[in-house]
Amino acid sequence: MIRDRLCGLWRGGGRTLRLWLRLYWPVLVLMLLLGLCLMLRDAGTVTIAGFAVLAPLTRTIQDGPHSGVTTEATLEVMREERSPKYKVVLPGCPATPPGLLGRLKVVEKVSVSDVEARQRVVVRAGGRWWPEECEARWRLAVIVPYRDRQHQIGPFLNHMHPFLQRQQLNYSIYFVEQAGSDLFNRARLLNVGFLEAVKEGPWDCYAFHDVDMLPENDHHLYHCSPQPRHLAVATSINNYKDSAKLPYNTYFGGACLMAEAHLRRVNGWSNIYWGWGGEDDDMWRRIKFTDMRVWRYPPRVARYTMIRHRPQPVNELRYRLLKRNTGRYPRDGLSTLNYTVTTTRLPLYTHLLAHIGASTDPTGDIVH
Ligand code: BGC
């Protein structure tokens, strides 16, 4: 019964439909194909006769690297884009990065997991990042000597990742942790960080950066200058006095930037300073002995907050070591460093656990 009715309908009303179909079937086929293409667009690239006709390049990150949140699917697309079969030449990044903010607020309490939640989508494992919209002008390895300052890692990463990203640098962050419980040897750790980072380079510049020094202005650009550059010029601990005008105007501590050629010329940092102090003064002298000069940005820009912490044991020998360092640098530094290292890629930085010898080791590279 129902069947008879349907057949009747098809014969009667269906006449118009059949006529319509005869005239417009190519339009219908085209619409079906278009619908199919749109459905496939979200699943992958649509290829017809070997040509990619539609590629899903939808991304949530539209205005530069840090805005918006992205999904796993878009991340996958970004990863593919980052490893193309051939290199797409991007325009060079502008000399003055467009997204700088000027004066910054320093957040002194933030956990690493909170920073990870914000930065993980844009920063690659091991703390690698580069701009996607232009070719970075500078490749920078940030080397942080470290031990026992867990609470300062979060604030450092929270501050430095967006800071370096706004400067459109191609960068990586390395934390070099001293293994064991001997006196801290900041300079050896900096040498280790440099030698390990070189293997992953090439880098144009190396920032030797304490974990507790946070720049207060992103107009303080982290690019290399023709001469070694001291970064931490006006610090909160010195009431922001310009270190060039202090009686102690050879201050080179906290944070500095050097090109590989600068560091090789002075044979790196001295290995013989155990405990707090002296190693940065020693570097100042090396720079002087090798006919280089220290450059600085004005203190209005080169301002730093120093996060407070427990003081370390002071190196009482430092003035004696300094006095004697006139010609020692070729025999004390990168060329005489012995170490072993274990490397771990963490989401926001590369962790290097360094065994650097002992302060009392007679076979160590102590040269007087
Ligand atoms: C130390 C340096 C330190 C400076 C400023 C000097 O006595 O030798 O290592 O950077 O004081 O605190």
GROMACS .gro file of C-alpha atoms and ligand atoms in nm:
model
  380
    1MET     CA    1   0.000   0.000   0.000
    2ILE     CA    2   0.265   0.249   0.106
    3ARG     CA    3   0.482   0.127  -0.179
    4ASP     CA    4   0.203   0.193  -0.433
    5ARG     CA    5   0.156   0.545  -0.297
    6LEU     CA    6   0.529   0.623  -0.318
    7CYS     CA    7   0.546   0.492  -0.674
    8GLY     CA    8   0.248   0.715  -0.763
    9LEU     CA    9   0.419   1.014  -0.613
   10TRP     CA   10   0.740   0.942  -0.804
   11ARG     CA   11   0.546   0.909  -1.131
   12GLY     CA   12   0.338   1.225  -1.079
   13GLY     CA   13   0.534   1.480  -0.872
   14GLY     CA   14   0.859   1.313  -0.976
   15ARG     CA   15   0.818   1.432  -1.331
   16THR     CA   16   0.919   1.786  -1.234
   17LEU     CA   17   1.208   1.649  -1.029
   18ARG     CA   18   1.334   1.436  -1.314
   19LEU     CA   19   1.316   1.736  -1.550
   20TRP     CA   20   1.503   1.948  -1.295
   21LEU     CA   21   1.768   1.678  -1.249
   22ARG     CA   22   1.821   1.643  -1.625
   23LEU     CA   23   1.885   2.018  -1.655
   24TYR     CA   24   2.085   2.087  -1.338
   25TRP     CA   25   2.277   1.766  -1.257
   26PRO     CA   26   2.621   1.925  -1.322
   27VAL     CA   27   2.542   2.190  -1.055
   28LEU     CA   28   2.445   1.918  -0.810
   29VAL     CA   29   2.765   1.720  -0.870
   30LEU     CA   30   2.973   2.035  -0.820
   31MET     CA   31   2.798   2.114  -0.491
   32LEU     CA   32   2.857   1.760  -0.366
   33LEU     CA   33   3.229   1.782  -0.452
   34LEU     CA   34   3.259   2.117  -0.278
   35GLY     CA   35   3.094   1.979   0.035
   36LEU     CA   36   3.335   1.684   0.032
   37CYS     CA   37   3.635   1.915   0.002
   38LEU     CA   38   3.519   2.128   0.293
   39MET     CA   39   3.476   1.818   0.510
   40LEU     CA   40   3.823   1.691   0.423
   41ARG     CA   41   3.984   2.030   0.486
   42ASP     CA   42   3.981   1.979   0.861
   43ALA     CA   43   4.125   1.630   0.833
   44GLY     CA   44   4.431   1.705   0.621
   45THR     CA   45   4.556   1.840   0.291
   46VAL     CA   46   4.329   1.766  -0.003
   47THR     CA   47   4.519   1.643  -0.304
   48ILE     CA   48   4.375   1.618  -0.649
   49ALA     CA   49   4.591   1.462  -0.923
   50GLY     CA   50   4.901   1.517  -0.710
   51PHE     CA   51   4.838   1.887  -0.641
   52ALA     CA   52   4.756   2.013  -0.295
   53VAL     CA   53   4.448   2.224  -0.345
   54LEU     CA   54   4.348   2.302   0.010
   55ALA     CA   55   4.570   2.303   0.315
   56PRO     CA   56   4.442   2.344   0.671
   57LEU     CA   57   4.650   2.629   0.804
   58THR     CA   58   4.406   2.748   1.066
   59ARG     CA   59   4.596   2.860   1.375
   60THR     CA   60   4.492   3.022   1.694
   61ILE     CA   61   4.820   3.208   1.730
   62GLN     CA   62   4.752   3.496   1.491
   63ASP     CA   63   4.938   3.798   1.621
   64GLY     CA   64   5.281   3.679   1.704
   65PRO     CA   65   5.407   3.398   1.915
   66HIS     CA   66   5.248   3.460   2.251
   67SER     CA   67   4.889   3.554   2.183
   68GLY     CA   68   4.607   3.306   2.200
   69VAL     CA   69   4.596   2.944   2.299
   70THR     CA   70   4.640   2.670   2.048
   71THR     CA   71   4.511   2.314   2.030
   72GLU     CA   72   4.702   1.989   1.983
   73ALA     CA   73   4.585   1.974   1.621
   74THR     CA   74   4.713   2.321   1.536
   75LEU     CA   75   5.036   2.245   1.721
   76GLU     CA   76   5.084   1.948   1.491
   77VAL     CA   77   5.040   2.174   1.187
   78MET     CA   78   5.291   2.420   1.333
   79ARG     CA   79   5.543   2.144   1.388
   80GLU     CA   80   5.509   2.034   1.025
   81GLU     CA   81   5.552   2.389   0.911
   82ARG     CA   82   5.865   2.419   1.121
   83SER     CA   83   6.030   2.124   0.950
   84PRO     CA   84   5.949   2.172   0.583
   85LYS     CA   85   6.132   1.983   0.311
   86TYR     CA   86   6.282   2.312   0.200
   87LYS     CA   87   6.348   2.633   0.393
   88VAL     CA   88   6.105   2.914   0.324
   89VAL     CA   89   6.297   3.242   0.328
   90LEU     CA   90   6.132   3.485   0.565
   91PRO     CA   91   6.197   3.860   0.569
   92GLY     CA   92   6.450   3.964   0.834
   93CYS     CA   93   6.304   4.084   1.165
   94PRO     CA   94   6.309   4.462   1.211
   95ALA     CA   95   6.602   4.619   1.397
   96THR     CA   96   6.361   4.751   1.660
   97PRO     CA   97   6.121   4.472   1.748
   98PRO     CA   98   5.762   4.597   1.710
   99GLY     CA   99   5.610   4.442   2.024
  100LEU     CA  100   5.833   4.588   2.296
  101LEU     CA  101   5.658   4.710   2.612
  102GLY     CA  102   5.923   4.925   2.778
  103ARG     CA  103   5.914   4.910   3.159
  104LEU     CA  104   5.819   4.566   3.291
  105LYS     CA  105   5.675   4.436   3.611
  106VAL     CA  106   5.883   4.168   3.778
  107VAL     CA  107   5.682   3.886   3.937
  108GLU     CA  108   5.894   3.737   4.214
  109LYS     CA  109   5.670   3.443   4.300
  110VAL     CA  110   5.550   3.205   4.030
  111SER     CA  111   5.589   2.829   3.996
  112VAL     CA  112   5.755   2.655   3.702
  113SER     CA  113   5.433   2.461   3.632
  114ASP     CA  114   5.237   2.786   3.602
  115VAL     CA  115   5.489   2.919   3.351
  116GLU     CA  116   5.479   2.586   3.165
  117ALA     CA  117   5.103   2.613   3.133
  118ARG     CA  118   5.148   2.948   2.957
  119GLN     CA  119   5.466   2.895   2.757
  120ARG     CA  120   5.461   2.527   2.665
  121VAL     CA  121   5.260   2.582   2.347
  122VAL     CA  122   5.509   2.826   2.202
  123VAL     CA  123   5.843   2.712   2.346
  124ARG     CA  124   6.001   2.392   2.216
  125ALA     CA  125   6.147   2.130   2.449
  126GLY     CA  126   6.475   2.242   2.602
  127GLY     CA  127   6.372   2.609   2.603
  128ARG     CA  128   6.411   2.671   2.226
  129TRP     CA  129   6.219   2.941   2.047
  130TRP     CA  130   6.241   3.153   1.735
  131PRO     CA  131   5.999   3.393   1.568
  132GLU     CA  132   5.773   3.251   1.299
  133GLU     CA  133   5.687   3.577   1.129
  134CYS     CA  134   6.044   3.683   1.037
  135GLU     CA  135   6.401   3.560   1.036
  136ALA     CA  136   6.561   3.647   1.371
  137ARG     CA  137   6.856   3.884   1.349
  138TRP     CA  138   7.031   3.720   1.643
  139ARG     CA  139   7.079   3.368   1.771
  140LEU     CA  140   7.129   3.374   2.145
  141ALA     CA  141   7.224   3.107   2.399
  142VAL     CA  142   7.126   3.209   2.753
  143ILE     CA  143   7.348   3.038   3.010
  144VAL     CA  144   7.237   3.037   3.373
  145PRO     CA  145   7.474   2.905   3.644
  146TYR     CA  146   7.264   2.737   3.906
  147ARG     CA  147   7.239   2.552   4.235
  148ASP     CA  148   6.981   2.537   4.517
  149ARG     CA  149   6.754   2.817   4.392
  150GLN     CA  150   6.442   2.621   4.297
  151HIS     CA  151   6.214   2.913   4.389
  152GLN     CA  152   6.392   3.142   4.142
  153ILE     CA  153   6.352   2.921   3.834
  154GLY     CA  154   5.980   3.003   3.794
  155PRO     CA  155   6.025   3.383   3.810
  156PHE     CA  156   6.322   3.365   3.574
  157LEU     CA  157   6.141   3.162   3.306
  158ASN     CA  158   5.822   3.360   3.352
  159HIS     CA  159   6.012   3.682   3.287
  160MET     CA  160   6.274   3.581   3.033
  161HIS     CA  161   6.076   3.375   2.782
  162PRO     CA  162   5.829   3.654   2.693
  163PHE     CA  163   6.111   3.911   2.717
  164LEU     CA  164   6.327   3.728   2.460
  165GLN     CA  165   6.025   3.648   2.242
  166ARG     CA  166   5.923   4.014   2.225
  167GLN     CA  167   6.278   4.086   2.110
  168GLN     CA  168   6.225   3.834   1.827
  169LEU     CA  169   6.543   3.645   1.910
  170ASN     CA  170   6.622   3.290   1.809
  171TYR     CA  171   6.722   3.160   2.150
  172SER     CA  172   6.769   2.869   2.387
  173ILE     CA  173   6.793   2.867   2.767
  174TYR     CA  174   7.049   2.646   2.944
  175PHE     CA  175   7.062   2.600   3.320
  176VAL     CA  176   7.400   2.465   3.429
  177GLU     CA  177   7.370   2.307   3.770
  178GLN     CA  178   7.677   2.228   3.976
  179ALA     CA  179   7.670   1.867   4.101
  180GLY     CA  180   7.788   1.789   4.456
  181SER     CA  181   7.819   2.015   4.756
  182ASP     CA  182   8.154   2.183   4.703
  183LEU     CA  183   8.182   2.563   4.699
  184PHE     CA  184   7.997   2.718   4.408
  185ASN     CA  185   8.210   2.788   4.103
  186ARG     CA  186   8.004   3.020   3.883
  187ALA     CA  187   8.277   3.070   3.625
  188ARG     CA  188   8.335   2.699   3.561
  189LEU     CA  189   7.962   2.655   3.511
  190LEU     CA  190   7.960   2.940   3.260
  191ASN     CA  191   8.245   2.773   3.070
  192VAL     CA  192   8.056   2.440   3.070
  193GLY     CA  193   7.739   2.613   2.949
  194PHE     CA  194   7.930   2.784   2.669
  195LEU     CA  195   8.106   2.466   2.551
  196GLU     CA  196   7.781   2.267   2.556
  197ALA     CA  197   7.579   2.539   2.383
  198VAL     CA  198   7.843   2.576   2.110
  199LYS     CA  199   7.775   2.213   2.014
  200GLU     CA  200   7.412   2.307   1.944
  201GLY     CA  201   7.491   2.637   1.774
  202PRO     CA  202   7.584   2.833   1.584
  203TRP     CA  203   7.490   3.116   1.820
  204ASP     CA  204   7.580   3.477   1.758
  205CYS     CA  205   7.579   3.568   2.127
  206TYR     CA  206   7.601   3.415   2.469
  207ALA     CA  207   7.422   3.573   2.763
  208PHE     CA  208   7.586   3.473   3.093
  209HIS     CA  209   7.295   3.540   3.319
  210ASP     CA  210   7.234   3.494   3.691
  211VAL     CA  211   6.899   3.339   3.780
  212ASP     CA  212   6.815   3.623   4.021
  213MET     CA  213   6.874   3.912   3.775
  214LEU     CA  214   6.562   4.017   3.589
  215PRO     CA  215   6.565   4.300   3.334
  216GLU     CA  216   6.309   4.573   3.401
  217ASN     CA  217   6.290   4.712   3.049
  218ASP     CA  218   6.265   4.518   2.724
  219HIS     CA  219   6.425   4.801   2.527
  220HIS     CA  220   6.742   4.657   2.672
  221LEU     CA  221   6.815   4.445   2.365
  222TYR     CA  222   6.997   4.115   2.406
  223HIS     CA  223   7.202   4.130   2.087
  224CYS     CA  224   7.577   4.123   2.071
  225SER     CA  225   7.778   4.440   2.033
  226PRO     CA  226   8.121   4.468   1.871
  227GLN     CA  227   8.264   4.457   2.226
  228PRO     CA  228   8.162   4.247   2.531
  229ARG     CA  229   7.856   4.400   2.695
  230HIS     CA  230   7.774   4.429   3.062
  231LEU     CA  231   7.398   4.399   3.113
  232ALA     CA  232   7.321   4.446   3.483
  233VAL     CA  233   7.420   4.813   3.493
  234ALA     CA  234   7.168   4.958   3.741
  235THR     CA  235   7.044   4.700   3.988
  236SER     CA  236   6.787   4.715   4.266
  237ILE     CA  237   7.050   4.594   4.514
  238ASN     CA  238   7.257   4.909   4.437
  239ASN     CA  239   6.954   5.141   4.440
  240TYR     CA  240   6.980   5.159   4.060
  241LYS     CA  241   7.303   5.357   4.068
  242ASP     CA  242   7.487   5.350   3.736
  243SER     CA  243   7.773   5.105   3.789
  244ALA     CA  244   7.989   5.309   3.547
  245LYS     CA  245   7.971   5.595   3.798
  246LEU     CA  246   8.024   5.391   4.113
  247PRO     CA  247   8.372   5.397   4.268
  248TYR     CA  248   8.376   5.030   4.169
  249ASN     CA  249   8.316   5.096   3.800
  250THR     CA  250   8.468   4.771   3.678
  251TYR     CA  251   8.161   4.577   3.792
  252PHE     CA  252   8.091   4.299   3.539
  253GLY     CA  253   7.862   4.078   3.751
  254GLY     CA  254   7.499   3.969   3.729
  255ALA     CA  255   7.458   3.936   3.355
  256CYS     CA  256   7.667   4.003   3.046
  257LEU     CA  257   7.669   3.931   2.673
  258MET     CA  258   7.962   3.810   2.470
  259ALA     CA  259   8.008   3.680   2.117
  260GLU     CA  260   8.193   3.352   2.069
  261ALA     CA  261   8.494   3.541   1.930
  262HIS     CA  262   8.507   3.756   2.248
  263LEU     CA  263   8.500   3.454   2.474
  264ARG     CA  264   8.759   3.256   2.277
  265ARG     CA  265   8.989   3.557   2.273
  266VAL     CA  266   9.002   3.563   2.655
  267ASN     CA  267   9.002   3.180   2.684
  268GLY     CA  268   8.665   3.191   2.862
  269TRP     CA  269   8.619   3.242   3.234
  270SER     CA  270   8.879   3.157   3.496
  271ASN     CA  271   8.832   2.817   3.658
  272ILE     CA  272   8.991   2.897   3.993
  273TYR     CA  273   8.729   3.106   4.177
  274TRP     CA  274   8.545   2.890   4.431
  275GLY     CA  275   8.279   3.060   4.645
  276TRP     CA  276   8.119   3.401   4.591
  277GLY     CA  277   8.301   3.681   4.410
  278GLY     CA  278   8.598   3.765   4.195
  279GLU     CA  279   8.530   3.566   3.876
  280ASP     CA  280   8.350   3.860   3.711
  281ASP     CA  281   8.633   4.099   3.807
  282ASP     CA  282   8.873   3.849   3.656
  283MET     CA  283   8.675   3.855   3.330
  284TRP     CA  284   8.691   4.235   3.328
  285ARG     CA  285   9.070   4.210   3.342
  286ARG     CA  286   9.083   3.946   3.068
  287ILE     CA  287   8.883   4.178   2.845
  288LYS     CA  288   9.125   4.461   2.919
  289PHE     CA  289   9.437   4.248   2.864
  290THR     CA  290   9.310   4.138   2.525
  291ASP     CA  291   9.250   4.498   2.412
  292MET     CA  292   8.874   4.484   2.424
  293ARG     CA  293   8.640   4.719   2.608
  294VAL     CA  294   8.317   4.670   2.799
  295TRP     CA  295   8.012   4.840   2.650
  296ARG     CA  296   7.691   4.923   2.835
  297TYR     CA  297   7.342   5.050   2.761
  298PRO     CA  298   7.241   5.356   2.967
  299PRO     CA  299   7.120   5.274   3.320
  300ARG     CA  300   6.769   5.403   3.244
  301VAL     CA  301   6.731   5.098   3.014
  302ALA     CA  302   6.982   4.854   3.167
  303ARG     CA  303   6.784   4.824   3.493
  304TYR     CA  304   6.755   4.497   3.683
  305THR     CA  305   6.563   4.363   3.977
  306MET     CA  306   6.773   4.133   4.187
  307ILE     CA  307   6.559   3.874   4.364
  308ARG     CA  308   6.682   3.841   4.720
  309HIS     CA  309   6.830   3.516   4.848
  310ARG     CA  310   7.058   3.376   5.114
  311PRO     CA  311   7.421   3.490   5.059
  312GLN     CA  312   7.678   3.230   4.960
  313PRO     CA  313   8.013   3.173   5.130
  314VAL     CA  314   8.250   3.447   5.014
  315ASN     CA  315   8.576   3.363   4.840
  316GLU     CA  316   8.830   3.526   5.071
  317LEU     CA  317   9.112   3.450   4.827
  318ARG     CA  318   8.961   3.648   4.544
  319TYR     CA  319   9.173   3.965   4.572
  320ARG     CA  320   9.494   3.760   4.582
  321LEU     CA  321   9.386   3.561   4.278
  322LEU     CA  322   9.292   3.878   4.097
  323LYS     CA  323   9.626   4.046   4.160
  324ARG     CA  324   9.805   3.754   4.005
  325ASN     CA  325   9.596   3.720   3.695
  326THR     CA  326   9.796   3.952   3.469
  327GLY     CA  327   9.916   3.690   3.221
  328ARG     CA  328   9.743   3.378   3.343
  329TYR     CA  329   9.440   3.369   3.118
  330PRO     CA  330   9.588   3.156   2.834
  331ARG     CA  331   9.656   2.882   3.091
  332ASP     CA  332   9.332   2.907   3.287
  333GLY     CA  333   8.996   2.889   3.117
  334LEU     CA  334   8.822   2.701   2.838
  335SER     CA  335   9.145   2.532   2.732
  336THR     CA  336   9.203   2.377   3.077
  337LEU     CA  337   8.852   2.290   3.189
  338ASN     CA  338   8.768   1.928   3.273
  339TYR     CA  339   8.407   1.831   3.325
  340THR     CA  340   8.135   1.578   3.256
  341VAL     CA  341   7.774   1.666   3.200
  342THR     CA  342   7.430   1.505   3.187
  343THR     CA  343   7.182   1.683   2.961
  344THR     CA  344   6.804   1.678   3.009
  345ARG     CA  345   6.557   1.863   2.789
  346LEU     CA  346   6.286   2.008   3.011
  347PRO     CA  347   5.984   2.183   2.863
  348LEU     CA  348   6.117   2.535   2.920
  349TYR     CA  349   6.495   2.493   2.946
  350THR     CA  350   6.783   2.255   2.895
  351HIS     CA  351   6.922   2.126   3.221
  352LEU     CA  352   7.293   2.048   3.232
  353LEU     CA  353   7.409   1.871   3.545
  354ALA     CA  354   7.781   1.941   3.553
  355HIS     CA  355   8.057   1.763   3.744
  356ILE     CA  356   8.331   2.023   3.744
  357GLY     CA  357   8.592   1.883   3.984
  358ALA     CA  358   8.665   1.984   4.341
  359SER     CA  359   8.805   2.299   4.496
  360THR     CA  360   9.075   2.093   4.662
  361ASP     CA  361   9.150   1.874   4.362
  362PRO     CA  362   9.532   1.888   4.315
  363THR     CA  363   9.491   1.760   3.958
  364GLY     CA  364   9.250   2.044   3.886
  365ASP     CA  365   9.344   2.330   3.661
  366ILE     CA  366   9.462   2.570   3.932
  367VAL     CA  367   9.728   2.791   3.783
  368HIS     CA  368   9.895   3.065   3.985
  369BGC     C1  369   8.319   4.083   4.389
  369BGC     C2  370   8.243   4.069   4.258
  369BGC     C3  371   8.104   4.124   4.275
  369BGC     C4  372   8.111   4.266   4.326
  369BGC     C5  373   7.977   4.333   4.342
  369BGC     C6  374   8.317   4.226   4.433
  369BGC     O1  375   8.383   4.239   4.558
  369BGC     O2  376   8.452   4.041   4.370
  369BGC     O3  377   8.239   3.935   4.220
  369BGC     O4  378   8.036   4.119   4.151
  369BGC     O5  379   8.182   4.270   4.447
  369BGC     O6  380   7.896   4.272   4.432
   0.00000   0.00000   0.00000
